JSON list of C-alpha atoms in Angstrom, two decimals:
[
{"chain": "A", "resi": 1, "resn": "UNK", "atom": "CA", "xyz": [-39.52, -180.44, 289.53]},
{"chain": "A", "resi": 2, "resn": "UNK", "atom": "CA", "xyz": [-42.66, -178.47, 288.97]},
{"chain": "A", "resi": 3, "resn": "UNK", "atom": "CA", "xyz": [-44.30, -176.25, 291.66]},
{"chain": "A", "resi": 4, "resn": "UNK", "atom": "CA", "xyz": [-47.30, -178.83, 291.74]},
{"chain": "A", "resi": 5, "resn": "UNK", "atom": "CA", "xyz": [-44.84, -181.63, 292.37]},
{"chain": "A", "resi": 6, "resn": "UNK", "atom": "CA", "xyz": [-42.99, -179.66, 295.19]},
{"chain": "A", "resi": 7, "resn": "UNK", "atom": "CA", "xyz": [-46.34, -178.97, 296.94]},
{"chain": "A", "resi": 8, "resn": "UNK", "atom": "CA", "xyz": [-47.50, -182.55, 296.60]},
{"chain": "A", "resi": 9, "resn": "UNK", "atom": "CA", "xyz": [-44.04, -183.71, 298.17]},
{"chain": "A", "resi": 10, "resn": "UNK", "atom": "CA", "xyz": [-44.39, -181.43, 300.94]},
{"chain": "A", "resi": 11, "resn": "UNK", "atom": "CA", "xyz": [-47.88, -182.71, 301.84]},
{"chain": "A", "resi": 12, "resn": "UNK", "atom": "CA", "xyz": [-46.80, -186.31, 301.67]},
{"chain": "A", "resi": 13, "resn": "UNK", "atom": "CA", "xyz": [-44.26, -185.69, 304.00]},
{"chain": "A", "resi": 14, "resn": "UNK", "atom": "CA", "xyz": [-46.86, -184.02, 306.27]},
{"chain": "A", "resi": 15, "resn": "UNK", "atom": "CA", "xyz": [-48.76, -187.16, 305.74]},
{"chain": "A", "resi": 16, "resn": "UNK", "atom": "CA", "xyz": [-45.76, -189.29, 306.82]},
{"chain": "A", "resi": 17, "resn": "UNK", "atom": "CA", "xyz": [-45.52, -187.29, 309.99]},
{"chain": "A", "resi": 18, "resn": "UNK", "atom": "CA", "xyz": [-49.27, -187.43, 310.53]},
{"chain": "A", "resi": 19, "resn": "UNK", "atom": "CA", "xyz": [-49.10, -191.19, 310.50]},
{"chain": "A", "resi": 20, "resn": "UNK", "atom": "CA", "xyz": [-46.43, -191.17, 313.14]},
{"chain": "A", "resi": 21, "resn": "UNK", "atom": "CA", "xyz": [-48.20, -188.62, 315.70]},
{"chain": "A", "resi": 22, "resn": "UNK", "atom": "CA", "xyz": [-51.02, -189.69, 314.96]},
{"chain": "A", "resi": 23, "resn": "UNK", "atom": "CA", "xyz": [-52.62, -186.53, 313.78]},
{"chain": "A", "resi": 24, "resn": "UNK", "atom": "CA", "xyz": [-56.55, -186.79, 312.92]},
{"chain": "A", "resi": 25, "resn": "UNK", "atom": "CA", "xyz": [-56.62, -183.08, 312.12]},
{"chain": "A", "resi": 26, "resn": "UNK", "atom": "CA", "xyz": [-54.17, -183.46, 309.14]},
{"chain": "A", "resi": 27, "resn": "UNK", "atom": "CA", "xyz": [-56.41, -186.18, 307.68]},
{"chain": "A", "resi": 28, "resn": "UNK", "atom": "CA", "xyz": [-59.53, -184.33, 308.28]},
{"chain": "A", "resi": 29, "resn": "UNK", "atom": "CA", "xyz": [-58.11, -181.30, 306.48]},
{"chain": "A", "resi": 30, "resn": "UNK", "atom": "CA", "xyz": [-56.63, -183.12, 303.33]},
{"chain": "A", "resi": 31, "resn": "UNK", "atom": "CA", "xyz": [-59.17, -185.88, 302.77]},
{"chain": "A", "resi": 32, "resn": "UNK", "atom": "CA", "xyz": [-61.93, -184.50, 300.63]},
{"chain": "A", "resi": 33, "resn": "UNK", "atom": "CA", "xyz": [-65.29, -185.33, 302.06]},
{"chain": "A", "resi": 34, "resn": "UNK", "atom": "CA", "xyz": [-66.33, -187.38, 299.30]},
{"chain": "A", "resi": 35, "resn": "UNK", "atom": "CA", "xyz": [-62.92, -189.21, 298.75]},
{"chain": "A", "resi": 36, "resn": "UNK", "atom": "CA", "xyz": [-62.82, -192.67, 297.66]},
{"chain": "A", "resi": 37, "resn": "UNK", "atom": "CA", "xyz": [-60.40, -194.80, 299.24]},
{"chain": "A", "resi": 38, "resn": "UNK", "atom": "CA", "xyz": [-60.25, -198.29, 297.91]},
{"chain": "A", "resi": 39, "resn": "UNK", "atom": "CA", "xyz": [-63.57, -197.51, 296.30]},
{"chain": "A", "resi": 40, "resn": "UNK", "atom": "CA", "xyz": [-65.31, -196.50, 299.37]},
{"chain": "A", "resi": 41, "resn": "UNK", "atom": "CA", "xyz": [-65.89, -193.15, 301.24]},
{"chain": "A", "resi": 42, "resn": "UNK", "atom": "CA", "xyz": [-63.65, -193.74, 304.35]},
{"chain": "A", "resi": 43, "resn": "UNK", "atom": "CA", "xyz": [-62.71, -190.36, 305.58]},
{"chain": "A", "resi": 44, "resn": "UNK", "atom": "CA", "xyz": [-64.61, -190.69, 309.08]},
{"chain": "A", "resi": 45, "resn": "UNK", "atom": "CA", "xyz": [-63.01, -193.98, 309.60]},
{"chain": "A", "resi": 46, "resn": "UNK", "atom": "CA", "xyz": [-59.60, -192.76, 308.65]},
{"chain": "A", "resi": 47, "resn": "UNK", "atom": "CA", "xyz": [-59.69, -189.45, 310.78]},
{"chain": "A", "resi": 48, "resn": "UNK", "atom": "CA", "xyz": [-61.01, -191.75, 313.83]},
{"chain": "A", "resi": 49, "resn": "UNK", "atom": "CA", "xyz": [-58.09, -194.30, 313.38]},
{"chain": "A", "resi": 50, "resn": "UNK", "atom": "CA", "xyz": [-55.66, -191.32, 313.85]},
{"chain": "A", "resi": 51, "resn": "UNK", "atom": "CA", "xyz": [-57.03, -189.94, 317.12]},
{"chain": "A", "resi": 52, "resn": "UNK", "atom": "CA", "xyz": [-54.21, -189.88, 319.59]},
{"chain": "A", "resi": 53, "resn": "UNK", "atom": "CA", "xyz": [-56.33, -192.05, 322.17]},
{"chain": "A", "resi": 54, "resn": "UNK", "atom": "CA", "xyz": [-56.26, -194.82, 319.85]},
{"chain": "A", "resi": 55, "resn": "UNK", "atom": "CA", "xyz": [-52.55, -195.16, 320.55]},
{"chain": "A", "resi": 56, "resn": "UNK", "atom": "CA", "xyz": [-49.44, -194.77, 318.31]},
{"chain": "A", "resi": 57, "resn": "UNK", "atom": "CA", "xyz": [-49.65, -197.33, 315.73]},
{"chain": "A", "resi": 58, "resn": "UNK", "atom": "CA", "xyz": [-46.03, -196.90, 313.89]},
{"chain": "A", "resi": 59, "resn": "UNK", "atom": "CA", "xyz": [-42.87, -196.44, 315.32]},
{"chain": "A", "resi": 60, "resn": "UNK", "atom": "CA", "xyz": [-41.38, -195.61, 311.86]},
{"chain": "A", "resi": 61, "resn": "UNK", "atom": "CA", "xyz": [-42.80, -194.61, 308.59]},
{"chain": "A", "resi": 62, "resn": "UNK", "atom": "CA", "xyz": [-40.67, -194.44, 305.42]},
{"chain": "A", "resi": 63, "resn": "UNK", "atom": "CA", "xyz": [-41.84, -193.50, 302.03]},
{"chain": "A", "resi": 64, "resn": "UNK", "atom": "CA", "xyz": [-40.17, -194.19, 298.67]},
{"chain": "A", "resi": 65, "resn": "UNK", "atom": "CA", "xyz": [-40.45, -194.75, 294.97]},
{"chain": "A", "resi": 66, "resn": "UNK", "atom": "CA", "xyz": [-42.43, -191.54, 294.40]},
{"chain": "A", "resi": 67, "resn": "UNK", "atom": "CA", "xyz": [-43.85, -190.99, 291.01]},
{"chain": "A", "resi": 68, "resn": "UNK", "atom": "CA", "xyz": [-46.01, -187.86, 290.46]},
{"chain": "A", "resi": 69, "resn": "UNK", "atom": "CA", "xyz": [-47.97, -187.13, 287.43]},
{"chain": "A", "resi": 70, "resn": "UNK", "atom": "CA", "xyz": [-48.84, -183.45, 287.35]},
{"chain": "A", "resi": 71, "resn": "UNK", "atom": "CA", "xyz": [-52.06, -182.46, 285.55]},
{"chain": "A", "resi": 72, "resn": "UNK", "atom": "CA", "xyz": [-52.02, -178.79, 286.83]},
{"chain": "A", "resi": 73, "resn": "UNK", "atom": "CA", "xyz": [-54.74, -178.60, 289.34]},
{"chain": "A", "resi": 74, "resn": "UNK", "atom": "CA", "xyz": [-54.57, -182.28, 289.93]},
{"chain": "A", "resi": 75, "resn": "UNK", "atom": "CA", "xyz": [-51.81, -184.75, 290.44]},
{"chain": "A", "resi": 76, "resn": "UNK", "atom": "CA", "xyz": [-51.58, -188.55, 290.67]},
{"chain": "A", "resi": 77, "resn": "UNK", "atom": "CA", "xyz": [-49.07, -190.00, 292.90]},
{"chain": "A", "resi": 78, "resn": "UNK", "atom": "CA", "xyz": [-47.70, -193.59, 293.38]},
{"chain": "A", "resi": 79, "resn": "UNK", "atom": "CA", "xyz": [-45.15, -194.52, 296.10]},
{"chain": "A", "resi": 80, "resn": "UNK", "atom": "CA", "xyz": [-44.37, -197.31, 298.51]},
{"chain": "A", "resi": 81, "resn": "UNK", "atom": "CA", "xyz": [-44.48, -197.01, 302.29]},
{"chain": "A", "resi": 82, "resn": "UNK", "atom": "CA", "xyz": [-42.64, -199.07, 304.91]},
{"chain": "A", "resi": 83, "resn": "UNK", "atom": "CA", "xyz": [-44.33, -199.21, 308.23]},
{"chain": "A", "resi": 84, "resn": "UNK", "atom": "CA", "xyz": [-42.92, -200.36, 311.54]},
{"chain": "A", "resi": 85, "resn": "UNK", "atom": "CA", "xyz": [-44.99, -201.24, 314.48]},
{"chain": "A", "resi": 86, "resn": "UNK", "atom": "CA", "xyz": [-44.10, -203.10, 317.84]},
{"chain": "A", "resi": 87, "resn": "UNK", "atom": "CA", "xyz": [-45.42, -206.18, 316.07]},
{"chain": "A", "resi": 88, "resn": "UNK", "atom": "CA", "xyz": [-43.23, -206.05, 312.79]},
{"chain": "A", "resi": 89, "resn": "UNK", "atom": "CA", "xyz": [-42.72, -204.42, 309.68]},
{"chain": "A", "resi": 90, "resn": "UNK", "atom": "CA", "xyz": [-44.67, -204.23, 306.50]},
{"chain": "A", "resi": 91, "resn": "UNK", "atom": "CA", "xyz": [-44.66, -202.57, 303.10]},
{"chain": "A", "resi": 92, "resn": "UNK", "atom": "CA", "xyz": [-47.77, -201.05, 301.11]},
{"chain": "A", "resi": 93, "resn": "UNK", "atom": "CA", "xyz": [-48.05, -199.59, 297.68]},
{"chain": "A", "resi": 94, "resn": "UNK", "atom": "CA", "xyz": [-50.05, -196.52, 297.22]},
{"chain": "A", "resi": 95, "resn": "UNK", "atom": "CA", "xyz": [-51.81, -194.55, 294.55]},
{"chain": "A", "resi": 96, "resn": "UNK", "atom": "CA", "xyz": [-53.34, -191.16, 295.57]},
{"chain": "A", "resi": 97, "resn": "UNK", "atom": "CA", "xyz": [-55.12, -188.52, 293.45]},
{"chain": "A", "resi": 98, "resn": "UNK", "atom": "CA", "xyz": [-54.55, -184.94, 294.74]},
{"chain": "A", "resi": 99, "resn": "UNK", "atom": "CA", "xyz": [-56.89, -182.19, 293.55]},
{"chain": "A", "resi": 100, "resn": "UNK", "atom": "CA", "xyz": [-56.13, -178.34, 294.05]},
{"chain": "A", "resi": 101, "resn": "UNK", "atom": "CA", "xyz": [-59.35, -176.82, 295.47]},
{"chain": "A", "resi": 102, "resn": "UNK", "atom": "CA", "xyz": [-60.32, -173.49, 296.84]},
{"chain": "A", "resi": 103, "resn": "UNK", "atom": "CA", "xyz": [-59.36, -174.91, 300.31]},
{"chain": "A", "resi": 104, "resn": "UNK", "atom": "CA", "xyz": [-56.01, -176.23, 299.23]},
{"chain": "A", "resi": 105, "resn": "UNK", "atom": "CA", "xyz": [-54.96, -179.60, 298.04]},
{"chain": "A", "resi": 106, "resn": "UNK", "atom": "CA", "xyz": [-57.14, -182.44, 298.94]},
{"chain": "A", "resi": 107, "resn": "UNK", "atom": "CA", "xyz": [-56.92, -186.22, 298.25]},
{"chain": "A", "resi": 108, "resn": "UNK", "atom": "CA", "xyz": [-60.02, -187.18, 296.30]},
{"chain": "A", "resi": 109, "resn": "UNK", "atom": "CA", "xyz": [-59.20, -190.97, 295.60]},
{"chain": "A", "resi": 110, "resn": "UNK", "atom": "CA", "xyz": [-56.71, -193.45, 296.57]},
{"chain": "A", "resi": 111, "resn": "UNK", "atom": "CA", "xyz": [-55.71, -197.15, 296.57]},
{"chain": "A", "resi": 112, "resn": "UNK", "atom": "CA", "xyz": [-53.50, -199.27, 298.88]},
{"chain": "A", "resi": 113, "resn": "UNK", "atom": "CA", "xyz": [-52.09, -202.63, 298.25]},
{"chain": "A", "resi": 114, "resn": "UNK", "atom": "CA", "xyz": [-49.97, -204.75, 300.59]}
]
């Protein structure tokens, strides 16, 4: 496993935990200001959705089927996430592009599919 892959896997675990808390500071830190999520700049919405006063959304989050393509200062990740809420269980597929910047690794693009 490359050093880049190890770093991205650590960040992905932090992301999983940030979904559970929720932790808006994590998303404010790792989402690039110009990140395109499903083709739109959505950083403010994502950060706001993870504020603790919005209530815990997930009781369980499990990630699987990781595939990381290491490009040195960038990495493309695909994975699946299983999310449990009080209302039920659902699974989503993700693609994220991580870029190593002077401020650390940032998500610069991503897609989701249910």
